[in-house]
Each structure stands twice: as C-alpha cells, then as structure tokens.
Coordinates of C-alpha atoms and ligand atoms in Angstrom, one line a residue:
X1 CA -36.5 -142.0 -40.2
X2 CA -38.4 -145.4 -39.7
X3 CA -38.2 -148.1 -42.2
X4 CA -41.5 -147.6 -43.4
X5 CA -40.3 -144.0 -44.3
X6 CA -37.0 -145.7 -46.4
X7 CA -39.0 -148.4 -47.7
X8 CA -41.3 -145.7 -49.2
X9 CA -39.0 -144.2 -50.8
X10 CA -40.4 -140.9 -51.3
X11 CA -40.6 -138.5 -48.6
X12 CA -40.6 -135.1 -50.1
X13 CA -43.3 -133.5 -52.2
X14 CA -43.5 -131.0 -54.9
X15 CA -41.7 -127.7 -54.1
X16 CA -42.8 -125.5 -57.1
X17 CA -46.3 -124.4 -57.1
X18 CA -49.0 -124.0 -60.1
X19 CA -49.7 -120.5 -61.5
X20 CA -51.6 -120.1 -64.8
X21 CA -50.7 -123.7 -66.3
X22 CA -47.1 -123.5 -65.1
X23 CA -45.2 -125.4 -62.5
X24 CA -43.0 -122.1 -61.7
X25 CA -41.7 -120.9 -57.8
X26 CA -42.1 -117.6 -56.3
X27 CA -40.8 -114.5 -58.2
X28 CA -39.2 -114.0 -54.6
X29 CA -37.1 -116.9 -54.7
X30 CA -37.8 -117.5 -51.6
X31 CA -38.3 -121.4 -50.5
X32 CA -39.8 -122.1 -46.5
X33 CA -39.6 -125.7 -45.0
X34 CA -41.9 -128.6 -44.0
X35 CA -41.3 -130.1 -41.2
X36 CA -42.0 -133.5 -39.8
X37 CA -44.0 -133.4 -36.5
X38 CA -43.0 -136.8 -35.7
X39 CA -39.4 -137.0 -36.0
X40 CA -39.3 -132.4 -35.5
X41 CA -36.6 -132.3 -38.7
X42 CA -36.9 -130.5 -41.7
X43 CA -38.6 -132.9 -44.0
X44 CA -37.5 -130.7 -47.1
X45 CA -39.1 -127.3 -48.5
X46 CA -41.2 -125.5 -51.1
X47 CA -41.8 -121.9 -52.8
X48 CA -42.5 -119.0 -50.6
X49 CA -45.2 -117.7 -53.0
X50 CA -45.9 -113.9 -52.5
X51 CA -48.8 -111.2 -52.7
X52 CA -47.6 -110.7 -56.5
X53 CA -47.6 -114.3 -56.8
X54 CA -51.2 -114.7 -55.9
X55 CA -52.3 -111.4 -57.8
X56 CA -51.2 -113.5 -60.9
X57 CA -53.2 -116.6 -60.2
X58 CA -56.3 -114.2 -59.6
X59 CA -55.6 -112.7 -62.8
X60 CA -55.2 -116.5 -64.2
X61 CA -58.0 -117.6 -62.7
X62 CA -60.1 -114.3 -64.1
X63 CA -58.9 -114.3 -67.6
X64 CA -59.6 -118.6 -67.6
X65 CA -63.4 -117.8 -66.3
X66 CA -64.1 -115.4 -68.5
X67 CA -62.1 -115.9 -72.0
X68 CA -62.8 -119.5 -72.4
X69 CA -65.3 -121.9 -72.3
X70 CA -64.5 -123.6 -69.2
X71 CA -67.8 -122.6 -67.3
X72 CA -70.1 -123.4 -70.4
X73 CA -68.2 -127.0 -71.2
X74 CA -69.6 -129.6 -68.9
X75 CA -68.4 -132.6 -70.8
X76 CA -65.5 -131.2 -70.9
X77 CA -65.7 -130.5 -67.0
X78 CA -66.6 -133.6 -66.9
X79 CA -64.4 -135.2 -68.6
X80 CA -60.9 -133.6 -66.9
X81 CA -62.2 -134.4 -63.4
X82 CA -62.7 -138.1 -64.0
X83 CA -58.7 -138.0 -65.3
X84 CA -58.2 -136.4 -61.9
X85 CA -59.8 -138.8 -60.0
X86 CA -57.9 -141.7 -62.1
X87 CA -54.5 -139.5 -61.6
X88 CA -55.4 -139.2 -58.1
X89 CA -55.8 -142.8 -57.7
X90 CA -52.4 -143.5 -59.2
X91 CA -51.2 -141.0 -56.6
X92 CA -52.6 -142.1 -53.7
X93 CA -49.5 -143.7 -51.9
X94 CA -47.3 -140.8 -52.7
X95 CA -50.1 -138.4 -51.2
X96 CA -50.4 -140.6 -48.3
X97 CA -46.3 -140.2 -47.6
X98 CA -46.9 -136.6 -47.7
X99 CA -49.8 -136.7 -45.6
X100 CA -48.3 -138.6 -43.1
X101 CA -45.1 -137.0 -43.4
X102 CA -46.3 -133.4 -43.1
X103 CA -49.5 -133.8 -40.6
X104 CA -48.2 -136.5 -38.6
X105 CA -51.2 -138.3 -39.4
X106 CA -51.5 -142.4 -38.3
X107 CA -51.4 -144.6 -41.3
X108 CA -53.7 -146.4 -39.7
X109 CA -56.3 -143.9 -39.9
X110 CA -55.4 -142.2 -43.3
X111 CA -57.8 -144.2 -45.4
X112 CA -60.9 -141.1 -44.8
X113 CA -58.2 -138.9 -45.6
X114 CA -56.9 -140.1 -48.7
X115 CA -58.9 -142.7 -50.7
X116 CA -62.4 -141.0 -49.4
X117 CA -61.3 -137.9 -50.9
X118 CA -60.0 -139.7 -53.9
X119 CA -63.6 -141.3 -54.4
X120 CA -65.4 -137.6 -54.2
X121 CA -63.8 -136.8 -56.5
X122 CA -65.8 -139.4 -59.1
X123 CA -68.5 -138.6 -56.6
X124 CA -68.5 -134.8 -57.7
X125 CA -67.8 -135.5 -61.7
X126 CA -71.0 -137.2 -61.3
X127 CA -73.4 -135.1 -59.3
X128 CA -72.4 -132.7 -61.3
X129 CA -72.9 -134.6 -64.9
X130 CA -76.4 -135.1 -63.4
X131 CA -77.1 -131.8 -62.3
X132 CA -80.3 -129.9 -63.4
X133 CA -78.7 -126.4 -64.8
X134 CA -82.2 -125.8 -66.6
X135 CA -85.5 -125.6 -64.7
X136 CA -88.5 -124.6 -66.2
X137 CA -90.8 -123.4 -63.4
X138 CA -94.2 -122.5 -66.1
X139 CA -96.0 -119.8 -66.9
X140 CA -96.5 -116.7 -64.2
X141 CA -99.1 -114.3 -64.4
X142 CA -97.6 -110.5 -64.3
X143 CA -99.5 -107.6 -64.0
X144 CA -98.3 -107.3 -68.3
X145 CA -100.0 -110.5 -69.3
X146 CA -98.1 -114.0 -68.5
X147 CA -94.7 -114.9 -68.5
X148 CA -92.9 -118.0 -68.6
X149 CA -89.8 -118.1 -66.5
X150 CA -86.6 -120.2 -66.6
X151 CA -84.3 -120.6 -64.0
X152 CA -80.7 -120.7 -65.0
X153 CA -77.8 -122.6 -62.7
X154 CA -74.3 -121.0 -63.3
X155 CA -70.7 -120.6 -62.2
X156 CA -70.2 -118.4 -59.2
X157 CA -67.0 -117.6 -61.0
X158 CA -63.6 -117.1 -59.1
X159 CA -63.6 -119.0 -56.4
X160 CA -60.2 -118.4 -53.7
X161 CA -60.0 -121.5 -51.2
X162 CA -58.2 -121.1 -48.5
X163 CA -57.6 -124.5 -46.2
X164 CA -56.1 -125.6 -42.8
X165 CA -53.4 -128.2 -41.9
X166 CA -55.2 -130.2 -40.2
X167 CA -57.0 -132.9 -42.9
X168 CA -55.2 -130.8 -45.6
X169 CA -55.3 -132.9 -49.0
X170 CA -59.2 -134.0 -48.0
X171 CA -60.4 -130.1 -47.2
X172 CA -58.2 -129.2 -50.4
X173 CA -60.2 -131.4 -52.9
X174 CA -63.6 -130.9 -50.6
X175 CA -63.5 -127.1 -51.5
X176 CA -62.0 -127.4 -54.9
X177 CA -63.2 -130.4 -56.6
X178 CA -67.4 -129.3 -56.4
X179 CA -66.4 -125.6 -57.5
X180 CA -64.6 -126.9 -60.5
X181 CA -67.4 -129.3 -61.6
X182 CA -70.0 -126.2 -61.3
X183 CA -67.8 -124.0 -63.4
X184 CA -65.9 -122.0 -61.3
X185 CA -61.8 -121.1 -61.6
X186 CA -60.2 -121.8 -58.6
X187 CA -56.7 -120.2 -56.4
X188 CA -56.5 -123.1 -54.0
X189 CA -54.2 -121.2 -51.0
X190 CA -52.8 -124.2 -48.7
X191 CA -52.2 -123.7 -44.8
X192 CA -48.4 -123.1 -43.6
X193 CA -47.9 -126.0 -42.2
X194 CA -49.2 -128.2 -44.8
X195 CA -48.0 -127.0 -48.2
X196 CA -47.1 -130.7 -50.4
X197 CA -50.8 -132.2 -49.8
X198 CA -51.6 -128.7 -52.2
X199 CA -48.6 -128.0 -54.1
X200 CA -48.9 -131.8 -55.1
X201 CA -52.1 -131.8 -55.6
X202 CA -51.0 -128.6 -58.9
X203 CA -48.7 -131.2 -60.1
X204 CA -51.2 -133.4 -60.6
X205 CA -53.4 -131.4 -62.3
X206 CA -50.4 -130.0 -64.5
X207 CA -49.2 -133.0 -65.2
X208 CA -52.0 -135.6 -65.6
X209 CA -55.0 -133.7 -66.5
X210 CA -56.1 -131.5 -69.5
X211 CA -57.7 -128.8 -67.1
X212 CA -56.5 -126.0 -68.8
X213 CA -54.2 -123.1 -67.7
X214 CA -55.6 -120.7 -65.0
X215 CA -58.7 -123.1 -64.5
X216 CA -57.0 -124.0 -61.1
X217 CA -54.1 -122.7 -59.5
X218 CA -52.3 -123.4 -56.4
X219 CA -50.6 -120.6 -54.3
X220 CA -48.3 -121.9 -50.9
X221 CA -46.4 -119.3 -48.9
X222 CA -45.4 -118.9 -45.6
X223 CA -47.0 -115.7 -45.0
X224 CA -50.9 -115.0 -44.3
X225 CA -51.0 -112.1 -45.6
X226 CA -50.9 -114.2 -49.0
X227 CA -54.3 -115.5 -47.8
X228 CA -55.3 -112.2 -47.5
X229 CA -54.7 -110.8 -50.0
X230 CA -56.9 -114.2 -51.7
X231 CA -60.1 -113.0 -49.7
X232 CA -59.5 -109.5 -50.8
X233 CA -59.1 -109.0 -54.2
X234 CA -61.5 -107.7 -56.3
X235 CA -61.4 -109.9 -59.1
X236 CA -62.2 -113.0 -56.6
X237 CA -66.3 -114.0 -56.5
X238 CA -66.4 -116.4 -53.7
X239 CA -64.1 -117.7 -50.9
X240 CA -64.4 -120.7 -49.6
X241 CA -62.7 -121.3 -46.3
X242 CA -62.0 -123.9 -43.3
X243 CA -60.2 -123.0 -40.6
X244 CA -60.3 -120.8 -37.3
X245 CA -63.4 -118.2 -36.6
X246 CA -60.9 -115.8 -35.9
X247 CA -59.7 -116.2 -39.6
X248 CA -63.0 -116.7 -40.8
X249 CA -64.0 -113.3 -39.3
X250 CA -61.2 -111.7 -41.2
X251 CA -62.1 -113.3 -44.4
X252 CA -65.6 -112.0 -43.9
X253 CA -64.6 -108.6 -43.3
X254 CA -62.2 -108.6 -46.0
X255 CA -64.8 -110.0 -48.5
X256 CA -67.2 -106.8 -47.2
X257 CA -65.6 -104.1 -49.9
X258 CA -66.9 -106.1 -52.7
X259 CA -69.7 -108.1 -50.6
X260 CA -68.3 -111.4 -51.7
X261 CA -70.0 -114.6 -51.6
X262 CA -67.9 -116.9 -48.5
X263 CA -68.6 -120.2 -47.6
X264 CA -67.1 -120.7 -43.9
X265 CA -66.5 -124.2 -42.1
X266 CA -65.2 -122.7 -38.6
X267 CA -64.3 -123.7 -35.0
X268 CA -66.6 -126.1 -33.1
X269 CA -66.5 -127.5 -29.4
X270 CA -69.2 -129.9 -29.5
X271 CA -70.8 -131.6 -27.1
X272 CA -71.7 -135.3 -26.5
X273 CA -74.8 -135.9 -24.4
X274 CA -74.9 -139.7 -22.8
X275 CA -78.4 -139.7 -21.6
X276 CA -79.2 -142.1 -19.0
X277 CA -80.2 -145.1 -20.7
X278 CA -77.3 -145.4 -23.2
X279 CA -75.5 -148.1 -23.4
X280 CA -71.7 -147.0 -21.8
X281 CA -69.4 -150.2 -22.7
X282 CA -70.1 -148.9 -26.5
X283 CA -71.2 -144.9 -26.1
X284 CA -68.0 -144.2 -23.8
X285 CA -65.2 -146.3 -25.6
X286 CA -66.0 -144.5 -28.4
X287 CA -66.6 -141.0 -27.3
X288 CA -62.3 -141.6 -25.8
X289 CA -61.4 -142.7 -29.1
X290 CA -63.1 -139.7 -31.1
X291 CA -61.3 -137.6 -28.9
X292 CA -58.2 -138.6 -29.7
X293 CA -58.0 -139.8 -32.7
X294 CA -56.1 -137.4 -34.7
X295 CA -54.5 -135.9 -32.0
X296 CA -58.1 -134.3 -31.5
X297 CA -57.0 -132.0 -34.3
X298 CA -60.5 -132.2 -35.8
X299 CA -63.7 -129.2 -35.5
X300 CA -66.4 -132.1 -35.4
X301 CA -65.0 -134.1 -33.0
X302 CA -67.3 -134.2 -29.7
X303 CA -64.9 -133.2 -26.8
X304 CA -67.3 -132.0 -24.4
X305 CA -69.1 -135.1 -22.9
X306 CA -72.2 -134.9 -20.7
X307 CA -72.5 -137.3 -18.2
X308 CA -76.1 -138.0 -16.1
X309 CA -75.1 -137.5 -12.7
X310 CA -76.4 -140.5 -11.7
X311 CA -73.3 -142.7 -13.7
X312 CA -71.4 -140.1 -13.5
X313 CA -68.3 -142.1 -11.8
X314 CA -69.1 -144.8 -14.1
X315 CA -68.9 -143.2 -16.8
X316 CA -66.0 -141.4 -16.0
X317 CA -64.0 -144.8 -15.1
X318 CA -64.8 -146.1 -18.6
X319 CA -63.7 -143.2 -20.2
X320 CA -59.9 -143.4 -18.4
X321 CA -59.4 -146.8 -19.1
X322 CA -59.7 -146.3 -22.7
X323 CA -57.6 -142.8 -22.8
X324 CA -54.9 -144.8 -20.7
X325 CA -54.6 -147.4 -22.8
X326 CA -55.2 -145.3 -26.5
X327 CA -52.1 -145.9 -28.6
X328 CA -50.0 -142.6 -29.0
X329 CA -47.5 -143.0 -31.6
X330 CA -45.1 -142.6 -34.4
X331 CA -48.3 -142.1 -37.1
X332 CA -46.0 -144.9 -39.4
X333 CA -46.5 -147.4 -36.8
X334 CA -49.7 -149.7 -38.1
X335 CA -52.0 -149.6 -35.0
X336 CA -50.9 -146.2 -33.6
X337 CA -54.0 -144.1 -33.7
X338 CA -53.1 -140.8 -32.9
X339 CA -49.9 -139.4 -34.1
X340 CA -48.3 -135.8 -32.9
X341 CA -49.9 -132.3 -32.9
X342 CA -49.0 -130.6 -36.1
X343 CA -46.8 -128.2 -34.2
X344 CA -44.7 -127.7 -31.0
X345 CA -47.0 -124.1 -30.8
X346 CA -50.0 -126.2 -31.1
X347 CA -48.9 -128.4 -28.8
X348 CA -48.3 -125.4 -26.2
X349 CA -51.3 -124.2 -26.8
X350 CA -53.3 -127.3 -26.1
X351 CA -51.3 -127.8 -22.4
X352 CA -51.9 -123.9 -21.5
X353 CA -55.6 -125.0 -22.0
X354 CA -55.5 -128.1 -20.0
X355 CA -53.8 -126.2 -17.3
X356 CA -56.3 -123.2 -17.8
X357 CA -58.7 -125.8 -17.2
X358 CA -57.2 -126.8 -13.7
X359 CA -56.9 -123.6 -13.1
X360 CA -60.5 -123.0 -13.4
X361 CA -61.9 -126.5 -10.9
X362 CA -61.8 -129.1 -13.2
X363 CA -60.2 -132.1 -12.2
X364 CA -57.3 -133.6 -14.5
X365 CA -58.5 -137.8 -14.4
X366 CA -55.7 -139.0 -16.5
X367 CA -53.0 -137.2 -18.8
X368 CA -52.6 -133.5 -19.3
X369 CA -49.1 -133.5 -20.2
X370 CA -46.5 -135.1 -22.7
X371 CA -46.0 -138.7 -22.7
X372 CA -42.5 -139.9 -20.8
X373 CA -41.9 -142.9 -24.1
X374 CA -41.9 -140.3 -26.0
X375 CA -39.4 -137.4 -25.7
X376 CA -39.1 -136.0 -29.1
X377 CA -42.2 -135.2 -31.7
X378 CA -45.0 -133.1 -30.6
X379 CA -46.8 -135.7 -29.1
X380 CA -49.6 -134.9 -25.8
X381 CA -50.9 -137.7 -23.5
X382 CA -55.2 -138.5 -24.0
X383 CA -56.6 -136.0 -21.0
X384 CA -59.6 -136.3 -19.1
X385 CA -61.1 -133.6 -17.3
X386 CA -63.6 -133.8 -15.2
X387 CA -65.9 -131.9 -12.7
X388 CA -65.5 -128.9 -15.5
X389 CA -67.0 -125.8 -15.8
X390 CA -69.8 -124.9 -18.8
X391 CA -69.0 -121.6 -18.7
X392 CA -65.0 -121.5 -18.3
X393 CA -62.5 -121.1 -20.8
X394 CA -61.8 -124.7 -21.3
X395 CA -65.2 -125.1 -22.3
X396 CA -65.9 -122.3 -24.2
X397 CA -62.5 -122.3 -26.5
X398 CA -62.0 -124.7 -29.1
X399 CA -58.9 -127.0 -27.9
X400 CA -57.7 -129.2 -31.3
X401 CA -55.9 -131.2 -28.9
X402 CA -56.6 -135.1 -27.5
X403 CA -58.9 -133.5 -24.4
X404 CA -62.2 -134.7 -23.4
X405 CA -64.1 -132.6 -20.5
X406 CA -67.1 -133.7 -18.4
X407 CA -69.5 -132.2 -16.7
X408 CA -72.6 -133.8 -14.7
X409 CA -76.4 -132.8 -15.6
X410 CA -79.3 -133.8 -13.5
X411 CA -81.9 -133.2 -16.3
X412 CA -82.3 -133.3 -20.2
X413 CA -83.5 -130.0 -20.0
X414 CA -79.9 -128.9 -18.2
X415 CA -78.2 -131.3 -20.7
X416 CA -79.3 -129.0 -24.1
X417 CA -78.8 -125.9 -22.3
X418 CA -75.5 -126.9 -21.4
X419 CA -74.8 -128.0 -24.8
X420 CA -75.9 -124.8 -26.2
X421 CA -74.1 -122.8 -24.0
X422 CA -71.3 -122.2 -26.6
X423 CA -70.7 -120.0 -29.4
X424 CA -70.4 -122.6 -31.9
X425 CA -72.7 -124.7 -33.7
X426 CA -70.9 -127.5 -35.7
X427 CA -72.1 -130.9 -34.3
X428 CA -72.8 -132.9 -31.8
X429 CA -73.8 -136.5 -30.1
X430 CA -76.2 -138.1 -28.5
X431 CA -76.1 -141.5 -27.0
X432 CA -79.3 -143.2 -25.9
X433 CA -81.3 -146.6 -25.4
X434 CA -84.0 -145.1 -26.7
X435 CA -83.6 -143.6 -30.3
X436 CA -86.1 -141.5 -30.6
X437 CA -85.7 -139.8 -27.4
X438 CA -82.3 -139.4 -28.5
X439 CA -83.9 -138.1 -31.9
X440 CA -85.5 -135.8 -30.0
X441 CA -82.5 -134.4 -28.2
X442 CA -80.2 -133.9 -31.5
X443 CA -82.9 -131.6 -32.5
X444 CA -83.0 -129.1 -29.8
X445 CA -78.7 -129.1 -30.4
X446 CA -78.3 -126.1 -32.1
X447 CA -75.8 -127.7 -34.6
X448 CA -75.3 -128.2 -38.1
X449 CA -75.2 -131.7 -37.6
X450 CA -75.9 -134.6 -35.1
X451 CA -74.6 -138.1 -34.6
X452 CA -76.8 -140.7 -32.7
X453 CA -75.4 -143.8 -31.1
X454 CA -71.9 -143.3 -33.3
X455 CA -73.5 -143.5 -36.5
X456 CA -72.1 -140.4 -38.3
X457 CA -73.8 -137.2 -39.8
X458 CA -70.7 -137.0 -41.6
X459 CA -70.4 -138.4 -45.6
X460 CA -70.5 -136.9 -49.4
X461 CA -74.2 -137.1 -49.9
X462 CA -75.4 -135.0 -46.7
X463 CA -74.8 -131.6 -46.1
X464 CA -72.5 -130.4 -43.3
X465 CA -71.7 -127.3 -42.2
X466 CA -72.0 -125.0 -38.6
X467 CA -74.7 -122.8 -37.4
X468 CA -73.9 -119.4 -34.8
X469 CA -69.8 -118.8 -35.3
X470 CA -68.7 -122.4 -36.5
X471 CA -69.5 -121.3 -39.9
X472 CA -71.8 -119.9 -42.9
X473 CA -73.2 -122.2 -45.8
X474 CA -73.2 -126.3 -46.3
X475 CA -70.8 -128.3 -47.6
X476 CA -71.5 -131.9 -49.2
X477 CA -74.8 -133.0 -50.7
X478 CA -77.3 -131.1 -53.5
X479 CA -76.8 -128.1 -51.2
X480 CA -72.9 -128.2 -50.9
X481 CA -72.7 -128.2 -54.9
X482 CA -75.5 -125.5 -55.2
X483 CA -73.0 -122.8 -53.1
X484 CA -70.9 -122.7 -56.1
X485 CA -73.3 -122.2 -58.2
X486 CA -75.7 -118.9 -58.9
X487 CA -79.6 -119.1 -59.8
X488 CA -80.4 -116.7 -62.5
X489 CA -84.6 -116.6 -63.3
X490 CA -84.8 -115.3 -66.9
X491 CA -88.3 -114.5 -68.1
X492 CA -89.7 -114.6 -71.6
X493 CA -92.5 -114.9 -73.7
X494 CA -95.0 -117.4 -72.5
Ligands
LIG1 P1 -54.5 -121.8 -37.6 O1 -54.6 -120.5 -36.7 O2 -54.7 -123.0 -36.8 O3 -53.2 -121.8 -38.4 P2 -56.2 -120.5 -39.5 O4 -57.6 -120.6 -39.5 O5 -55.5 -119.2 -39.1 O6 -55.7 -121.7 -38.6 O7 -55.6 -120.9 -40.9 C1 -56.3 -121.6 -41.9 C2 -55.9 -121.0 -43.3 O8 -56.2 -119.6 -43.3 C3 -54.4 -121.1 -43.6 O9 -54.3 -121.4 -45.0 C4 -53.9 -119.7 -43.4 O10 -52.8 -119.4 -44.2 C5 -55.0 -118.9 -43.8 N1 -55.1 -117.5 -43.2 C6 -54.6 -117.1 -42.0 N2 -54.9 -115.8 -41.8 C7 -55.6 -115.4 -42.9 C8 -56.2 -114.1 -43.3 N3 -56.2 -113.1 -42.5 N4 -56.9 -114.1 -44.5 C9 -57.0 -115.2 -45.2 N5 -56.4 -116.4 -44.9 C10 -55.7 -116.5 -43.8

C-alpha cells in the first residue's frame, strides 16, 4: 500500500448491491473479490449477485416503469438527477479511490474519468429538461380528408446496461444517466473486474437521491451468465452495451426472441494516418502517448499508425523515443501516465499478441515484454512494431494493450484502403499540414468518428459511436439521448 493509499483512507467500496430500492446482497450469499492490479492483492469484495438476483431487478425495474409515474414526471426526473450530480460531486474523491484502486487507473489521468462524467451528468438533466417531447408536424392530406399529426417522444422503457472494466464509473453513468432523464428504468450490470465504480454508484442513488425504488438498480456478480440473462429477459426493452464484439454479438442474438432494441459501443482498431506534410515533432509524440495512456485499454485509441514511406524511419525514431521514455507506473504516483493492465489474463493476452505479431514479420522497435523495475502488478512495457502486416492478426484483432503498429504507404489512396481494411469502424486520425486535405481523408475512413491534428471527435455534445462490427447506434449528443427514447406519430382531427 502507498501513502497516498493510507492517506486516503478509504480503499474499499460498497459490497452490497441495489435491488428495488434496497441495499441488500445476493440471495446466494455468495461474496467474490476485487483485486488491485497494481499491488495484485485482494483489495476487499462484494455480492455475487445471481440469475434470481437479476430476475428481481427486471421485475423492479418493470413494475417502476409501468406502475408509477416515473416516465411521465420530468421535473421530477429532473429534479432527482441534479441531486445525483450534487451527490456525485460530494463523491468524487471516494469514486476516484475506487477507480484507481480497482482499474489501476493513473491519478494523473482520472480527471475524464471522474469529474467529466460527474459534469454529464448536469449535462444530461439539462438536455433533457430542454428536450422537445411534443412536435407538431401540421396538417397531412389523407386519402379521408386531412389530418393533423403529432409526434410523441417517450421512454423506451426497461433499459439493461451492461458495461466493461475498462473506464467503468464513466461508461456506467454514460449508459445510465441519458436513459434515466428520457424515462426509462434501468438494471445497470457492472463488468467482473470492476464491480465498486457500480455498486457505489446504487449507494449513491439509495442514499442521496429520491429516485425511487426500482427506477435504477444495480446487479454485480461474478458470473456472465448474469449478463445474460439481462439481455434476455423478456421484460427488458432495450440493452445498452460497451464491451467486446464477441459479447456484443451475443447480446444481439440473445435480444433476437423478443427483437429488442440494443445500442452497442464495440471493439475498434483504429487507424492513424500521418500524411506527408504533417507536422511529426507534435503528430507523433502524441500518437505514443495515445497509445499508451491507459495501458492502451481504450476502443478509440488509434493504435495502428500509417506512416508515408518517405519519413518512414523518421517517423518511426520519434515514435521510440517517446514510448521509451513514457512513464509506466504505480497509477498513485502523480506523473505516472499509464498504470497496469486490469488483469494478469489481459496482460497475457496482450504479449501473445505482440509475439503473434513477430511471429507474423513485424519488427518489435522497442518494448514487447514486462518492464524489469517493475516485477509485481500487471504492468507491460510501451511496444512499437514496425514493418507490420495489414492483413495479419496483429492488425486485424483488437489489442487493449500499450502497442502501436506501423506500416508504410506510398499513396493516400493505399493509406484509406489500408485503414479500411478492418472489420471495425470506431474512429480514427489523421494528421496533416494541410486541413482540408486532411478533411478530406477522415471522410473516406469508414468510422464513426475522426480526429484531425489531435483535436478530439470525442465530448458530450457530439455523437460517437462505430460503424461495420465496432457497434450499432450513437452515443452523446441530440442523437445519443434520442436512442432511449421512442417516436410515436399520433394523428387526429385537423
Ligand atoms: P471482456 O471480454 O474484456 O471482459 P466483455 O465484452 O466480455 O469484455 O464484457 C463486458 C461486459 O459484458 C461485462 O459486464 C460482462 O460481464 C458482460 N458479459 C459477458 N458476457 C456476456 C453475455 N453473454 N451476455 C451479456 N453480458 C455479458
């Protein structure tokens, strides 16, 4: 333990989870345990909730949507999610412990993990206040004499979210927090690995807020089937999910029997194009950093860089200097950018790739294994790859690990293609002199979403989200609060 960790205070988070107004654990009895990347102990332990555990929330969240006024009362929506936000607020620090404490994420880089998510909230309470529910579109002509038509915005209904470990209190609020202001009941189902950023996110709500019993419970278990069960039951309207495509794919099919409404943020492996006129002392610095910040445990991060063959060797220089000197460390340590990987499988997994990738011709420029200073957490060295493949396996599969790969292009037209070679679709980069060329580029990317120069796609008020198999639906912006809502056109007299 460091003396940040003592000095904090608190380390663990809340064990019991929130089912139907109540702060209650598993019928099982069963408990399963966090641990701390960083330090690989057992950082202390929560509920094992089960399938009957989540069948009750379902039925919570069913008999809240339909047997109270919750989806009908926007001041009162509005009113219990600006109480969360200012309970959230007062929680920050504690949810930063947890964070950092259960993901192994740097306090240095926790602000866009806790405070941005904080603010969305207030972000959401008011989108939503302002929302148009009521739009009348006129009179129509119909073949019996004119009609005037209405359209009518409401509540999906009950919404299952299901979220990952890897940004888990700011994916837990970002599929929660909009569905609630539009109406909806919500299970919120945590990942595994990452239980207190949800479990204390029901104590919140429990304890600080008036949102009323079943309106939003959390479920945490160790067991996927849990999840499962979430995206199958027939009392569930909508699933919102981030995560794998392979899950995704099973939530899909699962949602088939009673065609429900999913909203999928998936897998990416993006690409970064550095056309030839871009400026590499600020592109390529950059484009390091992004990869390993976070332990590269992110879907938008670009971790496929294209370099013009002509500065190929430069660029390639610039980018191992920065990897080599990137600071890998305890995530408490202020300065320390990128922390562990979340788990010692992850980690695994992320070295069979690199070695997959070696395997296949690429050439390992710096890193590819586990840093010598530091023996114990789950921490991997910043790799570079270069000379790599477009079509092998290292390029195709989505890595979540601190790993860049190059490959040269001669052209702009190769550069796209190469980019689009994948069966994702989440985002991507372009770096340029010339914006609009580089304007031009992002829009032949066949992505959800595009950054130019560094400046980000990514924020509240735009809509993100994947095309091909990184996902289905936006998030963020008019368009991320319209998912969790349903357009109803009611006609009447003119
Ligand atoms: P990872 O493989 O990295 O753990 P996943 O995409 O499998 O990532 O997990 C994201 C979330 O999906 C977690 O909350 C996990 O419990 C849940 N999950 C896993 N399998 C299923 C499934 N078949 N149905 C629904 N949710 C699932």
């Amino acid at each position: 333990m460091t003396d940040a960790q003592v000095e904090s205070g608190v380390l663990a988070g809340e064990e019991r989870m929130l089912i139907d107004g109540e702060l209650c654990h598993s019928d099982s009895g069963a408990f399963f345990e966090v641990v701390d990347p960083a330090s690989e102990q057992v950082a202390g332990r929560v509920t094992d909730g089960s399938v009957a555990d989540m069948a009750r929330a379902v039925g919570a969240a069913r008999r809240a949507f339909d047997e109270t006024d919750w989806s009908r009362d926007l001041d009162f929506r509005y009113h219990c999610l600006i109480q969360l936000h200012e309970a959230l607020e007062r929680n920050a620090e504690r949810l930063r412990r947890i964070l950092v404490t259960e993901v192994g994420c740097p306090v240095t880089v926790s602000r866009s993990q806790i405070e941005s998510p904080i603010e969305e909230v207030e972000h959401w309470a008011e989108h939503g206040k302002a929302f148009e529910y009521l739009v009348d579109t006129g009179i129509h002509p119909t073949q019996l004499g004119p009609a005037r038509r209405r359209i009518h915005y409401e509540a999906t209904g009950v919404v299952g979210a299901i979220t990952p470990w890897n940004v888990p209190f700011y994916l837990n609020i970002a599929e929660t927090v909009p569905a609630l202001m539009a109406g909806n009941t919500v299970v919120l189902k945590p990942a595994q690995l990452t239980p207190w950023s949800g479990s204390e996110y029901g104590r919140i709500v429990a304890e600080e807020t008036d949102i009323p019993p079943g309106v939003f419970n959390v479920v945490v278990s160790d067991a996927n089937e849990v999840g499962a069960a979430l995206s199958a039951d027939p009392r569930v309207d909508m699933i919102t999910f981030t995560g794998s495509t392979a899950t995704g794919r099973a939530i899909l099919a699962a949602g088939a029997a009673t065609v429900k409404k999913t909203l999928l943020e998936l897998g990416g492996r993006s690409a970064h194009i550095v056309l030839d006129d871009a400026d590499f002392n600020a592109a390529l610095p950059m484009a390091a950093m992004m990869a390993c910040v976070m332990s590269g445990q992110s879907c938008i991060l670009p971790s496929r860089i294209l370099l013009p063959r002509s500065r190929y060797d430069e660029g390639l220089e610039i980018l191992k200097s920065m990897m080599e000197g990137f600071p890998v460390g305890d995530p408490w340590t202020p300065g320390v950018m990128q922390g562990p990987q979340i788990s010692e499988t992850q980690r695994r997994k992320v070295l069979g790739l690199i070695q997959d990738g070696i395997d296949s011709g690429a050439r390992l420029i710096t890193g590819g294994g586990i840093p010598e200073n530091l023996p114990t957490g789950y921490y991997t060295q910043p790799t570079l790859l270069a000379d790599v493949d477009p079509d092998a396996r290292i390029s195709q599969e989505e890595i979540f690990g601190p790993v860049l790969t190059a490959t040269p292009y001669d052209t702009d037209d190769e550069a796209v293609a190469i980019a689009n070679n994948s069966i994702y679709g989440l985002s991507g980069e372009v770096s340029g002199g010339d914006v609009e060329r580089a304007f031009a580029i992002a829009t032949r990317m066949r992505t959800g979403n595009v950054t130019i120069n560094g400046k980000s796609h990514f924020g509240i008020t735009s809509p993100f989200g994947g095309t091909k198999q990184s996902g289905l639906g936006r998030r963020n912006g008019d368009e991320g609060y319209r998912e969790y809502l349903e357009a109803k056109s009611i006609g009447m007299p003119a």
